[in-house]
């Protein structure tokens, strides 16, 4: 922690985004509707390019005698494919691809939390960048963007699978046709809760993990290492579990949309 700042200022500094005001096109820390969090956007795009570029590289160089990278890719793809088809009982190539994309992208965005708290802000500070948050999933804008994308897929699969039966299902389930206003209200609430649960669960866990790392960084340097190491080891489980949960819930919601009641 910088000697020139008190703990409150230090925490506040690390919780501020590198933002671009879309009205004035000025950089700084802040928020609002017309503000774009550049750090979230930049890190998530770079991670996406690196992760899926690596998978593309492995796919283009597949051989009969696989190397370490090909082995790892085949194990991961096979695991995701089996997991998806245990839930989604229809022939599809889209679902495993979506699940693999979500799991890997979210996992590596979460894993940015394992970098030392001051590493990227200090390095970028030499280039005049005052604020930089390196964990995209600790930004609700990113988690809600992903969850809303899933929400639109849920709506699409509902219409694709049920067509005219969708309205009948919304009006008659679960209490029968005579209570259609309550049925319809419950269905709207049920569908709206899905993206909220996806976004808030991921954001809440990653924001809390990031905050704990910041609080550990406030401690004197000679006592930071034991709690930091313990929390980092435990956090590996957290970042993996959160990526897996987001993937699984997405497939479950899309399966529910396809199957119906």
PDB file of N, CA, C and O in Angstrom, residues 176-227:
ATOM      1  N   UNK A 176     -53.662 -23.757 -14.115  1.00  0.00           N
ATOM      2  CA  UNK A 176     -54.803 -23.999 -14.976  1.00  0.00           C
ATOM      3  C   UNK A 176     -55.288 -22.718 -15.642  1.00  0.00           C
ATOM      4  O   UNK A 176     -54.916 -21.601 -15.247  1.00  0.00           O
ATOM      5  N   UNK A 177     -56.157 -22.844 -16.658  1.00  0.00           N
ATOM      6  CA  UNK A 177     -56.575 -21.689 -17.473  1.00  0.00           C
ATOM      7  C   UNK A 177     -57.395 -20.651 -16.730  1.00  0.00           C
ATOM      8  O   UNK A 177     -57.409 -19.482 -17.124  1.00  0.00           O
ATOM      9  N   UNK A 178     -58.065 -21.042 -15.638  1.00  0.00           N
ATOM     10  CA  UNK A 178     -58.938 -20.094 -14.955  1.00  0.00           C
ATOM     11  C   UNK A 178     -58.157 -19.049 -14.150  1.00  0.00           C
ATOM     12  O   UNK A 178     -58.696 -17.998 -13.802  1.00  0.00           O
ATOM     13  N   UNK A 179     -56.922 -19.333 -13.853  1.00  0.00           N
ATOM     14  CA  UNK A 179     -56.067 -18.386 -13.129  1.00  0.00           C
ATOM     15  C   UNK A 179     -54.969 -17.859 -14.057  1.00  0.00           C
ATOM     16  O   UNK A 179     -53.827 -17.680 -13.642  1.00  0.00           O
ATOM     17  N   UNK A 180     -55.341 -17.577 -15.300  1.00  0.00           N
ATOM     18  CA  UNK A 180     -54.340 -17.170 -16.294  1.00  0.00           C
ATOM     19  C   UNK A 180     -53.605 -15.875 -15.934  1.00  0.00           C
ATOM     20  O   UNK A 180     -52.416 -15.748 -16.263  1.00  0.00           O
ATOM     21  N   UNK A 181     -54.213 -14.889 -15.247  1.00  0.00           N
ATOM     22  CA  UNK A 181     -53.406 -13.703 -14.897  1.00  0.00           C
ATOM     23  C   UNK A 181     -52.256 -14.041 -13.945  1.00  0.00           C
ATOM     24  O   UNK A 181     -51.141 -13.524 -14.094  1.00  0.00           O
ATOM     25  N   UNK A 182     -52.530 -14.910 -12.965  1.00  0.00           N
ATOM     26  CA  UNK A 182     -51.482 -15.306 -12.016  1.00  0.00           C
ATOM     27  C   UNK A 182     -50.424 -16.149 -12.723  1.00  0.00           C
ATOM     28  O   UNK A 182     -49.219 -15.979 -12.492  1.00  0.00           O
ATOM     29  N   UNK A 183     -50.878 -17.059 -13.595  1.00  0.00           N
ATOM     30  CA  UNK A 183     -49.927 -17.874 -14.357  1.00  0.00           C
ATOM     31  C   UNK A 183     -48.980 -16.992 -15.174  1.00  0.00           C
ATOM     32  O   UNK A 183     -47.761 -17.216 -15.198  1.00  0.00           O
ATOM     33  N   UNK A 184     -49.561 -16.013 -15.850  1.00  0.00           N
ATOM     34  CA  UNK A 184     -48.758 -15.138 -16.706  1.00  0.00           C
ATOM     35  C   UNK A 184     -47.766 -14.317 -15.872  1.00  0.00           C
ATOM     36  O   UNK A 184     -46.598 -14.171 -16.246  1.00  0.00           O
ATOM     37  N   UNK A 185     -48.234 -13.794 -14.736  1.00  0.00           N
ATOM     38  CA  UNK A 185     -47.364 -13.009 -13.863  1.00  0.00           C
ATOM     39  C   UNK A 185     -46.214 -13.853 -13.333  1.00  0.00           C
ATOM     40  O   UNK A 185     -45.045 -13.416 -13.330  1.00  0.00           O
ATOM     41  N   UNK A 186     -46.525 -15.071 -12.899  1.00  0.00           N
ATOM     42  CA  UNK A 186     -45.481 -15.962 -12.383  1.00  0.00           C
ATOM     43  C   UNK A 186     -44.453 -16.288 -13.460  1.00  0.00           C
ATOM     44  O   UNK A 186     -43.257 -16.371 -13.181  1.00  0.00           O
ATOM     45  N   UNK A 187     -44.923 -16.476 -14.688  1.00  0.00           N
ATOM     46  CA  UNK A 187     -43.996 -16.815 -15.778  1.00  0.00           C
ATOM     47  C   UNK A 187     -43.056 -15.644 -16.080  1.00  0.00           C
ATOM     48  O   UNK A 187     -41.849 -15.842 -16.285  1.00  0.00           O
ATOM     49  N   UNK A 188     -43.588 -14.434 -16.076  1.00  0.00           N
ATOM     50  CA  UNK A 188     -42.762 -13.250 -16.324  1.00  0.00           C
ATOM     51  C   UNK A 188     -41.703 -13.108 -15.233  1.00  0.00           C
ATOM     52  O   UNK A 188     -40.523 -12.855 -15.506  1.00  0.00           O
ATOM     53  N   UNK A 189     -42.123 -13.304 -13.975  1.00  0.00           N
ATOM     54  CA  UNK A 189     -41.176 -13.208 -12.864  1.00  0.00           C
ATOM     55  C   UNK A 189     -40.112 -14.296 -12.977  1.00  0.00           C
ATOM     56  O   UNK A 189     -38.921 -14.053 -12.782  1.00  0.00           O
ATOM     57  N   UNK A 190     -40.544 -15.510 -13.307  1.00  0.00           N
ATOM     58  CA  UNK A 190     -39.612 -16.634 -13.436  1.00  0.00           C
ATOM     59  C   UNK A 190     -38.550 -16.358 -14.492  1.00  0.00           C
ATOM     60  O   UNK A 190     -37.357 -16.605 -14.270  1.00  0.00           O
ATOM     61  N   UNK A 191     -38.961 -15.831 -15.643  1.00  0.00           N
ATOM     62  CA  UNK A 191     -38.007 -15.581 -16.719  1.00  0.00           C
ATOM     63  C   UNK A 191     -37.070 -14.421 -16.378  1.00  0.00           C
ATOM     64  O   UNK A 191     -35.881 -14.455 -16.722  1.00  0.00           O
ATOM     65  N   UNK A 192     -37.577 -13.399 -15.687  1.00  0.00           N
ATOM     66  CA  UNK A 192     -36.743 -12.237 -15.354  1.00  0.00           C
ATOM     67  C   UNK A 192     -35.736 -12.555 -14.255  1.00  0.00           C
ATOM     68  O   UNK A 192     -34.662 -11.931 -14.198  1.00  0.00           O
ATOM     69  N   UNK A 193     -36.079 -13.502 -13.381  1.00  0.00           N
ATOM     70  CA  UNK A 193     -35.170 -13.863 -12.296  1.00  0.00           C
ATOM     71  C   UNK A 193     -33.923 -14.577 -12.832  1.00  0.00           C
ATOM     72  O   UNK A 193     -32.843 -14.470 -12.236  1.00  0.00           O
ATOM     73  N   UNK A 194     -34.050 -15.263 -13.931  1.00  0.00           N
ATOM     74  CA  UNK A 194     -32.927 -16.053 -14.464  1.00  0.00           C
ATOM     75  C   UNK A 194     -31.700 -15.203 -14.779  1.00  0.00           C
ATOM     76  O   UNK A 194     -30.599 -15.496 -14.291  1.00  0.00           O
ATOM     77  N   UNK A 195     -31.810 -14.130 -15.578  1.00  0.00           N
ATOM     78  CA  UNK A 195     -30.608 -13.318 -15.820  1.00  0.00           C
ATOM     79  C   UNK A 195     -30.116 -12.610 -14.567  1.00  0.00           C
ATOM     80  O   UNK A 195     -28.901 -12.418 -14.400  1.00  0.00           O
ATOM     81  N   UNK A 196     -31.022 -12.231 -13.684  1.00  0.00           N
ATOM     82  CA  UNK A 196     -30.607 -11.592 -12.432  1.00  0.00           C
ATOM     83  C   UNK A 196     -29.762 -12.533 -11.588  1.00  0.00           C
ATOM     84  O   UNK A 196     -28.729 -12.150 -11.044  1.00  0.00           O
ATOM     85  N   UNK A 197     -30.208 -13.791 -11.484  1.00  0.00           N
ATOM     86  CA  UNK A 197     -29.466 -14.753 -10.673  1.00  0.00           C
ATOM     87  C   UNK A 197     -28.102 -15.042 -11.270  1.00  0.00           C
ATOM     88  O   UNK A 197     -27.102 -15.142 -10.547  1.00  0.00           O
ATOM     89  N   UNK A 198     -28.022 -15.154 -12.602  1.00  0.00           N
ATOM     90  CA  UNK A 198     -26.740 -15.398 -13.254  1.00  0.00           C
ATOM     91  C   UNK A 198     -25.766 -14.256 -13.014  1.00  0.00           C
ATOM     92  O   UNK A 198     -24.608 -14.463 -12.638  1.00  0.00           O
ATOM     93  N   UNK A 199     -26.232 -13.036 -13.234  1.00  0.00           N
ATOM     94  CA  UNK A 199     -25.345 -11.877 -13.147  1.00  0.00           C
ATOM     95  C   UNK A 199     -24.920 -11.587 -11.718  1.00  0.00           C
ATOM     96  O   UNK A 199     -23.734 -11.370 -11.439  1.00  0.00           O
ATOM     97  N   UNK A 200     -25.868 -11.587 -10.788  1.00  0.00           N
ATOM     98  CA  UNK A 200     -25.560 -11.185  -9.416  1.00  0.00           C
ATOM     99  C   UNK A 200     -24.716 -12.231  -8.701  1.00  0.00           C
ATOM    100  O   UNK A 200     -23.865 -11.881  -7.871  1.00  0.00           O
ATOM    101  N   UNK A 201     -24.935 -13.509  -8.983  1.00  0.00           N
ATOM    102  CA  UNK A 201     -24.126 -14.547  -8.325  1.00  0.00           C
ATOM    103  C   UNK A 201     -22.662 -14.407  -8.729  1.00  0.00           C
ATOM    104  O   UNK A 201     -21.769 -14.439  -7.881  1.00  0.00           O
ATOM    105  N   UNK A 202     -22.410 -14.274 -10.023  1.00  0.00           N
ATOM    106  CA  UNK A 202     -21.035 -14.161 -10.500  1.00  0.00           C
ATOM    107  C   UNK A 202     -20.391 -12.871 -10.015  1.00  0.00           C
ATOM    108  O   UNK A 202     -19.272 -12.878  -9.492  1.00  0.00           O
ATOM    109  N   UNK A 203     -21.095 -11.757 -10.166  1.00  0.00           N
ATOM    110  CA  UNK A 203     -20.544 -10.468  -9.736  1.00  0.00           C
ATOM    111  C   UNK A 203     -20.286 -10.445  -8.239  1.00  0.00           C
ATOM    112  O   UNK A 203     -19.216 -10.015  -7.784  1.00  0.00           O
ATOM    113  N   UNK A 204     -21.243 -10.912  -7.451  1.00  0.00           N
ATOM    114  CA  UNK A 204     -21.098 -10.859  -5.996  1.00  0.00           C
ATOM    115  C   UNK A 204     -19.903 -11.650  -5.500  1.00  0.00           C
ATOM    116  O   UNK A 204     -19.132 -11.172  -4.655  1.00  0.00           O
ATOM    117  N   UNK A 205     -19.726 -12.853  -6.022  1.00  0.00           N
ATOM    118  CA  UNK A 205     -18.603 -13.681  -5.581  1.00  0.00           C
ATOM    119  C   UNK A 205     -17.259 -13.103  -6.006  1.00  0.00           C
ATOM    120  O   UNK A 205     -16.296 -13.095  -5.219  1.00  0.00           O
ATOM    121  N   UNK A 206     -17.165 -12.605  -7.221  1.00  0.00           N
ATOM    122  CA  UNK A 206     -15.894 -12.082  -7.698  1.00  0.00           C
ATOM    123  C   UNK A 206     -15.568 -10.729  -7.070  1.00  0.00           C
ATOM    124  O   UNK A 206     -14.411 -10.429  -6.765  1.00  0.00           O
ATOM    125  N   UNK A 207     -16.572  -9.907  -6.845  1.00  0.00           N
ATOM    126  CA  UNK A 207     -16.330  -8.616  -6.191  1.00  0.00           C
ATOM    127  C   UNK A 207     -15.869  -8.835  -4.750  1.00  0.00           C
ATOM    128  O   UNK A 207     -14.943  -8.164  -4.267  1.00  0.00           O
ATOM    129  N   UNK A 208     -16.501  -9.783  -4.065  1.00  0.00           N
ATOM    130  CA  UNK A 208     -16.095 -10.085  -2.687  1.00  0.00           C
ATOM    131  C   UNK A 208     -14.670 -10.621  -2.650  1.00  0.00           C
ATOM    132  O   UNK A 208     -13.872 -10.239  -1.774  1.00  0.00           O
ATOM    133  N   UNK A 209     -14.325 -11.501  -3.587  1.00  0.00           N
ATOM    134  CA  UNK A 209     -12.965 -12.027  -3.635  1.00  0.00           C
ATOM    135  C   UNK A 209     -11.947 -10.939  -3.897  1.00  0.00           C
ATOM    136  O   UNK A 209     -10.873 -10.898  -3.275  1.00  0.00           O
ATOM    137  N   UNK A 210     -12.267 -10.038  -4.820  1.00  0.00           N
ATOM    138  CA  UNK A 210     -11.370  -8.917  -5.122  1.00  0.00           C
ATOM    139  C   UNK A 210     -11.191  -8.012  -3.903  1.00  0.00           C
ATOM    140  O   UNK A 210     -10.077  -7.575  -3.594  1.00  0.00           O
ATOM    141  N   UNK A 211     -12.274  -7.763  -3.192  1.00  0.00           N
ATOM    142  CA  UNK A 211     -12.212  -6.899  -2.013  1.00  0.00           C
ATOM    143  C   UNK A 211     -11.350  -7.518  -0.912  1.00  0.00           C
ATOM    144  O   UNK A 211     -10.597  -6.813  -0.230  1.00  0.00           O
ATOM    145  N   UNK A 212     -11.432  -8.826  -0.751  1.00  0.00           N
ATOM    146  CA  UNK A 212     -10.604  -9.497   0.263  1.00  0.00           C
ATOM    147  C   UNK A 212      -9.119  -9.372  -0.086  1.00  0.00           C
ATOM    148  O   UNK A 212      -8.280  -9.113   0.789  1.00  0.00           O
ATOM    149  N   UNK A 213      -8.782  -9.521  -1.372  1.00  0.00           N
ATOM    150  CA  UNK A 213      -7.384  -9.333  -1.786  1.00  0.00           C
ATOM    151  C   UNK A 213      -6.912  -7.907  -1.493  1.00  0.00           C
ATOM    152  O   UNK A 213      -5.765  -7.691  -1.086  1.00  0.00           O
ATOM    153  N   UNK A 214      -7.793  -6.927  -1.721  1.00  0.00           N
ATOM    154  CA  UNK A 214      -7.431  -5.530  -1.443  1.00  0.00           C
ATOM    155  C   UNK A 214      -7.220  -5.319   0.048  1.00  0.00           C
ATOM    156  O   UNK A 214      -6.270  -4.645   0.476  1.00  0.00           O
ATOM    157  N   UNK A 215      -8.092  -5.923   0.872  1.00  0.00           N
ATOM    158  CA  UNK A 215      -7.944  -5.791   2.326  1.00  0.00           C
ATOM    159  C   UNK A 215      -6.658  -6.453   2.811  1.00  0.00           C
ATOM    160  O   UNK A 215      -5.997  -5.948   3.728  1.00  0.00           O
ATOM    161  N   UNK A 216      -6.288  -7.581   2.204  1.00  0.00           N
ATOM    162  CA  UNK A 216      -5.022  -8.232   2.576  1.00  0.00           C
ATOM    163  C   UNK A 216      -3.848  -7.337   2.199  1.00  0.00           C
ATOM    164  O   UNK A 216      -2.848  -7.257   2.929  1.00  0.00           O
ATOM    165  N   UNK A 217      -3.971  -6.635   1.054  1.00  0.00           N
ATOM    166  CA  UNK A 217      -2.882  -5.764   0.602  1.00  0.00           C
ATOM    167  C   UNK A 217      -2.678  -4.562   1.527  1.00  0.00           C
ATOM    168  O   UNK A 217      -1.610  -3.939   1.508  1.00  0.00           O
ATOM    169  N   UNK A 218      -3.681  -4.232   2.326  1.00  0.00           N
ATOM    170  CA  UNK A 218      -3.551  -3.118   3.285  1.00  0.00           C
ATOM    171  C   UNK A 218      -2.642  -3.495   4.446  1.00  0.00           C
ATOM    172  O   UNK A 218      -2.007  -2.631   5.064  1.00  0.00           O
ATOM    173  N   UNK A 219      -2.566  -4.775   4.736  1.00  0.00           N
ATOM    174  CA  UNK A 219      -1.755  -5.236   5.870  1.00  0.00           C
ATOM    175  C   UNK A 219      -0.275  -4.902   5.652  1.00  0.00           C
ATOM    176  O   UNK A 219       0.165  -4.681   4.521  1.00  0.00           O
ATOM    177  N   UNK A 220       0.529  -4.869   6.703  1.00  0.00           N
ATOM    178  CA  UNK A 220       1.982  -4.705   6.544  1.00  0.00           C
ATOM    179  C   UNK A 220       2.536  -5.806   5.652  1.00  0.00           C
ATOM    180  O   UNK A 220       2.071  -6.944   5.683  1.00  0.00           O
ATOM    181  N   UNK A 221       3.561  -5.485   4.851  1.00  0.00           N
ATOM    182  CA  UNK A 221       4.053  -6.412   3.846  1.00  0.00           C
ATOM    183  C   UNK A 221       4.524  -7.733   4.443  1.00  0.00           C
ATOM    184  O   UNK A 221       4.398  -8.785   3.817  1.00  0.00           O
ATOM    185  N   UNK A 222       5.034  -7.697   5.676  1.00  0.00           N
ATOM    186  CA  UNK A 222       5.602  -8.905   6.264  1.00  0.00           C
ATOM    187  C   UNK A 222       4.549  -9.891   6.757  1.00  0.00           C
ATOM    188  O   UNK A 222       4.864 -11.036   7.079  1.00  0.00           O
ATOM    189  N   UNK A 223       3.271  -9.447   6.808  1.00  0.00           N
ATOM    190  CA  UNK A 223       2.212 -10.357   7.261  1.00  0.00           C
ATOM    191  C   UNK A 223       1.211 -10.680   6.141  1.00  0.00           C
ATOM    192  O   UNK A 223       0.279 -11.460   6.345  1.00  0.00           O
ATOM    193  N   UNK A 224       1.418 -10.086   4.953  1.00  0.00           N
ATOM    194  CA  UNK A 224       0.479 -10.304   3.845  1.00  0.00           C
ATOM    195  C   UNK A 224       0.538 -11.714   3.284  1.00  0.00           C
ATOM    196  O   UNK A 224      -0.481 -12.251   2.843  1.00  0.00           O
ATOM    197  N   UNK A 225       1.721 -12.343   3.282  1.00  0.00           N
ATOM    198  CA  UNK A 225       1.907 -13.570   2.525  1.00  0.00           C
ATOM    199  C   UNK A 225       1.084 -14.757   3.025  1.00  0.00           C
ATOM    200  O   UNK A 225       0.458 -15.436   2.200  1.00  0.00           O
ATOM    201  N   UNK A 226       1.032 -15.068   4.317  1.00  0.00           N
ATOM    202  CA  UNK A 226       0.218 -16.235   4.729  1.00  0.00           C
ATOM    203  C   UNK A 226      -1.263 -16.111   4.382  1.00  0.00           C
ATOM    204  O   UNK A 226      -1.816 -17.013   3.721  1.00  0.00           O
ATOM    205  N   UNK A 227      -1.954 -14.995   4.787  1.00  0.00           N
ATOM    206  CA  UNK A 227      -3.382 -14.924   4.405  1.00  0.00           C
ATOM    207  C   UNK A 227      -3.575 -14.788   2.901  1.00  0.00           C
ATOM    208  O   UNK A 227      -4.546 -15.312   2.347  1.00  0.00           O
TER     209      UNK A 227
END
